[in-house]
Amino acid sequence: MKTHPTYIFVLFGLLSLLTTAFTEPTVAPVDHSAYDRLLKKYVNEKGLVNYKGFKSEGKALNDYLAVLSKNPPAASWSKNEQMAYWINAYNAYTIRLILDHYPVKSIKDIGSKIKIPFVTTPWAAKFFTIGGEKMSLDNIEHGILRKKFNDPRIHFALVCASISCPRLRNEAYMTDKLDAQLDDQGRDFLNNPSKNKIGKDEAQLSNYFNWYKGDWTKNGQSVVKWVNKYSNTKISDKTDIEFLDYNWNLNEQ
């Protein structure tokens, strides 16, 4: 039995339509330049924030957050494009949360103001939407960044609006320099005596190395190896390590 050429053309046409229908369209990564401008204007070199200034440009911040909300990362984005998006989203929504309750002395004070059943911390509150899904800061940190990307350097970049947090960069995280930015954050954090006090025989480390110990010890790594990667003062397995109390006061100028 011969197959009529017309049937072949029809078949190929249908296959082409089906392929097109089930192929995710190419979505351009988000432009973070508007957020970058705000950070340069209202965050100083020490990572302290001028929240009053940010509040005066609330619309500009909201416009950027609206772009994030409508443009979640696509599968076609590179790892660095996705990581930069989520780190910027976490930090920008944290700023928005502070501004919504400003003035506050600590982000932890916001927890008592949340009137949502079973939600007792600001990190668990689903106060924003991305891609049509209600989300919380915990969703970004634990459900996406820690779970999907397996890169402990995110802990040097996520800023929970507190003094003991890493420095909030006065620039947005950008795809083409993300690795350099994360490494710079690591060096800054480990060599800042207000965050970590490191000596050869004794070291008082940020509680990040205690709370997220599982992240630092994956793939044959250790807390000691991560500290030595960025710290000017090297430690060893024999170094007596303690963890500093966490200062939750607002990271305000």
Short mmCIF file of C-alpha atoms in Angstrom, two decimals:
data_model
loop_
_atom_site.label_atom_id
_atom_site.label_comp_id
_atom_site.label_asym_id
_atom_site.label_seq_id
_atom_site.Cartn_x
_atom_site.Cartn_y
_atom_site.Cartn_z
CA MET A 1 0.00 0.00 0.00
CA LYS A 2 1.43 3.39 -1.01
CA THR A 3 1.23 6.38 1.32
CA HIS A 4 -0.07 9.45 -0.42
CA PRO A 5 2.40 12.40 -0.23
CA THR A 6 -0.39 14.65 1.07
CA TYR A 7 -0.75 12.48 4.17
CA ILE A 8 2.98 12.76 4.85
CA PHE A 9 2.86 16.56 4.69
CA VAL A 10 -0.17 16.63 7.00
CA LEU A 11 1.57 14.30 9.46
CA PHE A 12 4.71 16.43 9.57
CA GLY A 13 2.55 19.52 10.04
CA LEU A 14 0.78 18.01 13.03
CA LEU A 15 4.07 16.90 14.58
CA SER A 16 5.46 20.40 14.14
CA LEU A 17 2.44 21.95 15.85
CA LEU A 18 2.65 19.50 18.76
CA THR A 19 6.36 20.17 19.22
CA THR A 20 5.74 23.90 19.26
CA ALA A 21 2.87 23.56 21.73
CA PHE A 22 4.93 21.61 24.25
CA THR A 23 8.17 23.55 23.97
CA GLU A 24 8.66 26.23 26.61
CA PRO A 25 9.04 29.63 24.97
CA THR A 26 12.35 31.41 25.47
CA VAL A 27 11.99 33.88 28.32
CA ALA A 28 14.62 36.57 28.77
CA PRO A 29 16.14 36.85 32.26
CA VAL A 30 14.99 39.71 34.45
CA ASP A 31 16.80 43.04 34.25
CA HIS A 32 17.98 43.91 37.79
CA SER A 33 19.28 47.40 36.93
CA ALA A 34 16.40 49.25 38.64
CA TYR A 35 17.08 47.39 41.90
CA ASP A 36 20.81 47.96 41.43
CA ARG A 37 20.20 51.72 41.28
CA LEU A 38 18.23 51.67 44.54
CA LEU A 39 20.92 49.68 46.33
CA LYS A 40 23.66 52.05 45.18
CA LYS A 41 21.60 54.99 46.44
CA TYR A 42 20.39 53.67 49.81
CA VAL A 43 22.97 51.09 50.99
CA ASN A 44 26.41 52.17 52.18
CA GLU A 45 29.75 50.35 51.91
CA LYS A 46 29.18 48.69 55.29
CA GLY A 47 25.91 47.19 54.07
CA LEU A 48 23.74 49.40 56.27
CA VAL A 49 20.44 50.52 54.80
CA ASN A 50 18.79 53.92 54.62
CA TYR A 51 15.25 52.57 55.06
CA LYS A 52 13.73 56.06 55.12
CA GLY A 53 15.28 56.71 51.73
CA PHE A 54 14.06 53.39 50.39
CA LYS A 55 10.59 54.20 51.68
CA SER A 56 10.63 57.49 49.76
CA GLU A 57 11.10 55.46 46.58
CA GLY A 58 8.58 52.78 47.44
CA LYS A 59 7.07 52.86 43.96
CA ALA A 60 10.41 52.15 42.30
CA LEU A 61 10.95 49.15 44.58
CA ASN A 62 7.39 47.94 44.00
CA ASP A 63 7.84 48.24 40.24
CA TYR A 64 10.92 46.02 40.42
CA LEU A 65 9.13 43.50 42.62
CA ALA A 66 6.24 43.46 40.13
CA VAL A 67 8.71 42.47 37.41
CA LEU A 68 9.99 39.63 39.60
CA SER A 69 6.45 38.56 40.38
CA LYS A 70 5.46 38.30 36.72
CA ASN A 71 8.70 36.74 35.48
CA PRO A 72 9.74 33.67 37.48
CA PRO A 73 12.88 31.85 36.34
CA ALA A 74 12.39 29.65 33.28
CA ALA A 75 14.02 26.27 32.70
CA SER A 76 15.96 27.86 29.84
CA TRP A 77 17.79 30.19 32.24
CA SER A 78 21.31 29.29 33.30
CA LYS A 79 22.09 28.33 36.90
CA ASN A 80 23.63 31.73 37.59
CA GLU A 81 20.66 33.55 36.05
CA GLN A 82 18.32 31.66 38.35
CA MET A 83 20.48 32.09 41.44
CA ALA A 84 20.91 35.83 40.87
CA TYR A 85 17.14 36.14 40.47
CA TRP A 86 16.33 34.32 43.71
CA ILE A 87 19.03 36.03 45.81
CA ASN A 88 17.89 39.45 44.62
CA ALA A 89 14.27 38.46 45.22
CA TYR A 90 14.98 37.36 48.80
CA ASN A 91 16.84 40.55 49.68
CA ALA A 92 14.42 42.88 47.89
CA TYR A 93 11.32 41.30 49.45
CA THR A 94 13.03 41.48 52.86
CA ILE A 95 13.48 45.22 52.35
CA ARG A 96 9.82 45.47 51.32
CA LEU A 97 8.80 43.60 54.49
CA ILE A 98 10.77 46.01 56.67
CA LEU A 99 9.29 49.03 54.89
CA ASP A 100 5.77 47.67 55.34
CA HIS A 101 6.28 47.70 59.13
CA TYR A 102 8.79 50.52 59.48
CA PRO A 103 9.92 51.77 61.92
CA VAL A 104 11.01 48.56 63.66
CA LYS A 105 14.04 47.76 65.80
CA SER A 106 14.33 44.20 64.50
CA ILE A 107 12.83 42.02 61.80
CA LYS A 108 11.87 39.62 64.57
CA ASP A 109 9.50 42.25 65.97
CA ILE A 110 7.41 41.84 62.83
CA GLY A 111 6.52 38.29 63.82
CA SER A 112 4.25 39.53 66.61
CA LYS A 113 2.43 41.77 64.11
CA ILE A 114 1.55 38.98 61.68
CA LYS A 115 -2.11 38.02 61.97
CA ILE A 116 -1.98 34.78 59.98
CA PRO A 117 -2.97 31.47 61.64
CA PHE A 118 0.03 29.21 62.42
CA VAL A 119 2.52 31.82 61.15
CA THR A 120 4.75 33.14 63.93
CA THR A 121 7.85 34.36 62.09
CA PRO A 122 8.25 36.90 59.26
CA TRP A 123 10.15 34.31 57.22
CA ALA A 124 7.16 31.96 57.10
CA ALA A 125 4.62 34.60 56.05
CA LYS A 126 3.53 34.28 52.43
CA PHE A 127 3.32 37.99 51.68
CA PHE A 128 4.29 38.04 48.00
CA THR A 129 3.51 36.21 44.77
CA ILE A 130 5.88 34.90 42.11
CA GLY A 131 4.55 33.31 38.98
CA GLY A 132 1.07 33.23 40.49
CA GLU A 133 2.22 31.32 43.58
CA LYS A 134 2.05 32.76 47.09
CA MET A 135 5.50 32.56 48.62
CA SER A 136 7.51 33.29 51.75
CA LEU A 137 11.16 34.11 52.37
CA ASP A 138 11.54 30.58 53.75
CA ASN A 139 10.28 29.22 50.41
CA ILE A 140 13.06 31.04 48.59
CA GLU A 141 15.87 30.19 51.01
CA HIS A 142 15.07 26.62 52.00
CA GLY A 143 12.72 25.39 49.28
CA ILE A 144 14.61 26.79 46.30
CA LEU A 145 18.13 28.11 46.89
CA ARG A 146 19.37 25.55 49.43
CA LYS A 147 17.46 22.65 47.93
CA LYS A 148 18.06 23.20 44.23
CA PHE A 149 21.47 24.80 43.85
CA ASN A 150 23.61 23.15 46.53
CA ASP A 151 25.88 26.19 46.92
CA PRO A 152 26.52 27.22 50.55
CA ARG A 153 27.79 30.61 49.37
CA ILE A 154 24.17 31.74 49.29
CA HIS A 155 24.49 32.17 53.06
CA PHE A 156 26.99 34.96 52.41
CA ALA A 157 24.46 36.73 50.17
CA LEU A 158 21.02 36.40 51.78
CA VAL A 159 20.43 39.28 54.17
CA CYS A 160 17.70 39.09 56.81
CA ALA A 161 17.94 42.80 57.67
CA SER A 162 19.99 42.21 60.83
CA ILE A 163 23.37 43.39 62.10
CA SER A 164 24.84 39.88 62.25
CA CYS A 165 23.77 39.11 58.68
CA PRO A 166 26.32 39.34 55.89
CA ARG A 167 26.75 42.78 54.35
CA LEU A 168 23.98 43.79 51.98
CA ARG A 169 25.85 44.66 48.79
CA ASN A 170 25.17 48.09 47.38
CA GLU A 171 24.69 46.48 44.01
CA ALA A 172 22.39 43.78 42.66
CA TYR A 173 23.64 40.27 42.00
CA MET A 174 24.29 39.91 38.29
CA THR A 175 24.61 36.75 36.20
CA ASP A 176 27.92 37.59 34.57
CA LYS A 177 29.70 38.27 37.87
CA LEU A 178 27.72 36.19 40.34
CA ASP A 179 30.58 33.85 41.28
CA ALA A 180 32.93 36.77 41.90
CA GLN A 181 30.26 38.53 43.98
CA LEU A 182 29.61 35.45 46.12
CA ASP A 183 33.33 34.89 46.69
CA ASP A 184 33.73 38.55 47.63
CA GLN A 185 30.86 38.19 50.09
CA GLY A 186 32.61 35.19 51.63
CA ARG A 187 35.86 37.11 52.11
CA ASP A 188 34.04 40.13 53.52
CA PHE A 189 31.98 38.04 55.94
CA LEU A 190 34.80 35.86 57.26
CA ASN A 191 37.23 38.74 57.72
CA ASN A 192 34.77 41.09 59.42
CA PRO A 193 35.48 40.88 63.19
CA SER A 194 31.90 41.93 63.96
CA LYS A 195 30.67 38.78 62.19
CA ASN A 196 33.49 36.30 62.88
CA LYS A 197 36.45 36.48 65.27
CA ILE A 198 39.04 34.10 63.90
CA GLY A 199 42.33 33.11 65.52
CA LYS A 200 44.59 30.16 64.80
CA ASP A 201 43.84 28.45 68.13
CA GLU A 202 40.38 29.84 68.86
CA ALA A 203 37.61 30.96 66.53
CA GLN A 204 34.26 32.52 67.30
CA LEU A 205 32.20 31.98 64.20
CA SER A 206 28.83 33.21 63.03
CA ASN A 207 25.97 30.95 63.98
CA TYR A 208 25.48 30.41 60.24
CA PHE A 209 28.18 27.76 60.49
CA ASN A 210 26.17 26.07 63.24
CA TRP A 211 22.62 26.48 61.92
CA TYR A 212 23.53 25.34 58.40
CA LYS A 213 26.28 22.87 59.27
CA GLY A 214 24.80 20.32 56.89
CA ASP A 215 25.31 22.71 53.97
CA TRP A 216 28.96 23.35 54.83
CA THR A 217 29.82 19.65 55.20
CA LYS A 218 28.40 18.30 51.94
CA ASN A 219 30.55 16.76 49.21
CA GLY A 220 33.58 16.19 51.40
CA GLN A 221 33.67 19.80 52.60
CA SER A 222 33.82 21.03 56.20
CA VAL A 223 33.37 24.21 58.17
CA VAL A 224 37.16 24.44 58.51
CA LYS A 225 37.65 24.19 54.73
CA TRP A 226 35.05 26.85 54.02
CA VAL A 227 36.52 29.21 56.63
CA ASN A 228 40.02 28.73 55.23
CA LYS A 229 38.81 29.38 51.69
CA TYR A 230 38.00 32.99 52.57
CA SER A 231 39.56 33.87 55.93
CA ASN A 232 42.94 35.62 56.07
CA THR A 233 43.61 33.71 59.29
CA LYS A 234 43.67 29.95 58.77
CA ILE A 235 42.30 27.45 61.27
CA SER A 236 42.59 23.68 61.66
CA ASP A 237 40.60 20.76 63.00
CA LYS A 238 42.33 21.44 66.32
CA THR A 239 41.04 25.01 66.53
CA ASP A 240 38.57 25.54 69.36
CA ILE A 241 35.38 26.76 67.65
CA GLU A 242 32.52 28.56 69.37
CA PHE A 243 29.56 30.39 67.89
CA LEU A 244 28.73 34.05 68.44
CA ASP A 245 25.38 35.29 69.71
CA TYR A 246 23.31 36.63 66.83
CA ASN A 247 22.53 40.35 66.77
CA TRP A 248 19.02 40.75 65.37
CA ASN A 249 18.98 44.54 65.52
CA LEU A 250 18.00 46.21 62.26
CA ASN A 251 20.82 46.81 59.76
CA GLU A 252 19.97 50.49 59.51
CA GLN A 253 22.23 53.48 58.89
#
